[in-house]
Coordinates of C-alpha atoms and ligand atoms in Angstrom, one line a residue:
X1068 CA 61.9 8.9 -19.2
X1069 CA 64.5 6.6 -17.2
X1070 CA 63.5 2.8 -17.5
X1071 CA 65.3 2.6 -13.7
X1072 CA 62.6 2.9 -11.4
X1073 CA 63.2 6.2 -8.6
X1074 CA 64.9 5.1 -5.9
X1075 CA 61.5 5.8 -3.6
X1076 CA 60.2 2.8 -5.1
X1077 CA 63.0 0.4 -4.4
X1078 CA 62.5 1.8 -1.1
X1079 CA 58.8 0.6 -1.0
X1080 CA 59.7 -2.8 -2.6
X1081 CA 62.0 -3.2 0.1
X1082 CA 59.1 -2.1 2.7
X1083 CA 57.1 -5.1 0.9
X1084 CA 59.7 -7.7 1.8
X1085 CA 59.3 -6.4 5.2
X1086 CA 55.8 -6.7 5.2
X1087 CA 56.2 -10.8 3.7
X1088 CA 54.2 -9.2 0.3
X1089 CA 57.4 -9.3 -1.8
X1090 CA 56.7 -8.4 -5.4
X1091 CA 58.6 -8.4 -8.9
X1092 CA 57.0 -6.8 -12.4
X1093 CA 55.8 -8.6 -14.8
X1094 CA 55.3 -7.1 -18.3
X1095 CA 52.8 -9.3 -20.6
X1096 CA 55.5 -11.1 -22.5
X1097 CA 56.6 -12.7 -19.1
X1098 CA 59.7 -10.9 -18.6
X1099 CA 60.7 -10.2 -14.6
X1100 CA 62.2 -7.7 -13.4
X1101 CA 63.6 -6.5 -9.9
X1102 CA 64.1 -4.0 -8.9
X1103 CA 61.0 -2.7 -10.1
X1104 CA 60.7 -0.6 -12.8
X1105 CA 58.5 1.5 -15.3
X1106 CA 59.6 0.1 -18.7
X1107 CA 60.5 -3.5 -20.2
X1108 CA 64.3 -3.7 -20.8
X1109 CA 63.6 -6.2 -23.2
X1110 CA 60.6 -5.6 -24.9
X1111 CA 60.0 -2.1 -24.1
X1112 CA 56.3 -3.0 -22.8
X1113 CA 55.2 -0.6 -20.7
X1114 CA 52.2 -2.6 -19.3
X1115 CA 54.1 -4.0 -16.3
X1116 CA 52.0 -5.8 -13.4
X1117 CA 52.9 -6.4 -9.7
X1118 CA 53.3 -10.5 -9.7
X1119 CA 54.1 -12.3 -6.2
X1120 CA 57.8 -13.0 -5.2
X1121 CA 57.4 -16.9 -5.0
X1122 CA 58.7 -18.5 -1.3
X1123 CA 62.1 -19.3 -1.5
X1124 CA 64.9 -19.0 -4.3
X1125 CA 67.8 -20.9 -4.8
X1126 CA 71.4 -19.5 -4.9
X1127 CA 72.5 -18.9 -8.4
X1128 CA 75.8 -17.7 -7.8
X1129 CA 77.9 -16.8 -4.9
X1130 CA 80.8 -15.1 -3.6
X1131 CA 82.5 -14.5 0.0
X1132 CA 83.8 -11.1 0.3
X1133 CA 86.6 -11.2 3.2
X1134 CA 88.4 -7.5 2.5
X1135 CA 85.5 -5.4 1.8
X1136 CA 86.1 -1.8 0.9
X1137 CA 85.5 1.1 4.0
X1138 CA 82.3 1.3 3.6
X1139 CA 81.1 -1.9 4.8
X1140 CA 84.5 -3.1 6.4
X1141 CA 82.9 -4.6 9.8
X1142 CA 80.3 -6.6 7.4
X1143 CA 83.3 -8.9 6.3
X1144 CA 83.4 -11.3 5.9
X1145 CA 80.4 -11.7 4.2
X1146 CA 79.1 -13.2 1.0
X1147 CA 76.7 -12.0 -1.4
X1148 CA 74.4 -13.8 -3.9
X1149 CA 72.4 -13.7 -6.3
X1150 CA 69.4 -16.0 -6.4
X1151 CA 66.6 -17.1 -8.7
X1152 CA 63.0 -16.5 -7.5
X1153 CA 60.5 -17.6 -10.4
X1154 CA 61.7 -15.5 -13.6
X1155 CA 63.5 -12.6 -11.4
X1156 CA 67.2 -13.1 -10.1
X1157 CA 67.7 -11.1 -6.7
X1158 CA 71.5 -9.9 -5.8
X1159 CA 71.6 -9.5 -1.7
X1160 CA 73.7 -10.7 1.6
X1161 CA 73.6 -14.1 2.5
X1162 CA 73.8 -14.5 6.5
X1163 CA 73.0 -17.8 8.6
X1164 CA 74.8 -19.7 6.9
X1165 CA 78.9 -20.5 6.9
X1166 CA 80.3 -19.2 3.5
X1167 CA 82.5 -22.5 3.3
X1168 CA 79.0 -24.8 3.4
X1169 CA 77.3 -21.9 0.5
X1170 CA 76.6 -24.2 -2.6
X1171 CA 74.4 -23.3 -6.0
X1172 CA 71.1 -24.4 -6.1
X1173 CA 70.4 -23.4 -2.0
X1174 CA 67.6 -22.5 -0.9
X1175 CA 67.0 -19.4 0.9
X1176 CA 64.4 -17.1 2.0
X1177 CA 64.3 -13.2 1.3
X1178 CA 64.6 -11.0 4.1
X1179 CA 65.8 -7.0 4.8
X1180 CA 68.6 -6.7 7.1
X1181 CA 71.1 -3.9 8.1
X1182 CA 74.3 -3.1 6.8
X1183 CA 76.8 -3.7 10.1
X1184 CA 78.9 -0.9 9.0
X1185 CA 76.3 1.8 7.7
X1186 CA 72.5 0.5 8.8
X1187 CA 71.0 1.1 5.7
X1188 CA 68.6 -1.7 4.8
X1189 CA 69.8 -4.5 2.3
X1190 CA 68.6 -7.8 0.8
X1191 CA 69.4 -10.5 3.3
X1192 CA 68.8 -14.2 2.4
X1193 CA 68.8 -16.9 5.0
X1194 CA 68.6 -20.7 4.5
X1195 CA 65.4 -22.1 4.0
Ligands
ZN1419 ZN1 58.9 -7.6 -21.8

């Protein structure tokens, strides 16, 4: 058994941010984990429960991709992050915001928006 989650289920996770009833898993030992998945990582618990993504996160890390590759060429420049939310650190696009004013410890809001180039869905995060 895979500890990945199928890819259907990312899909519904990213259905629940849609719906404002974002989620992460929780296994009993308190370790959070996004995307969701079947099996601790680190404790191997497989007694995982749906806990609610809190509000707002704040940007952990960022970085402002100017040449992307062909695949998503008309998103550039964009940047990515990753932010905390409670125990669980989410990697998605950052929009709304200029990438020179992006600082660490921002606080933003989860969304899904559309890749420019492709459509598919994607983590956005906007400015609280
Ligand atoms: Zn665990």
């Amino acid at each position: 058994m895979s500890e990945q989650a199928p890819d259907g289920e990312y899909d519904e996770w990213l259905d629940s941010i849609e719906d404002d009833a974002g989620y992460y898993v929780e296994c009993a030992n308190g370790h959070g984990w996004l995307p969701p998945r079947r099996i601790c990582p680190k404790c191997g618990s497989r007694e995982l429960a749906d806990e609610p993504l809190p509000d707002g996160g704040t940007v952990a890390s960022h970085t402002t991709i100017t040449v992307a590759t062909p695949q998503f060429e008309d998103d550039a420049p964009y940047v990515t992050a990753i932010a905390d939310f409670g125990p669980v650190a989410v990697t998605g696009i950052l929009r709304g915001v200029d990438p020179d004013d992006v600082a660490i410890g921002d606080t933003v809001r989860i969304e899904v928006g559309e890749r420019v180039t492709t459509g598919d869905r994607a983590v956005v995060f906007r400015p609280r």
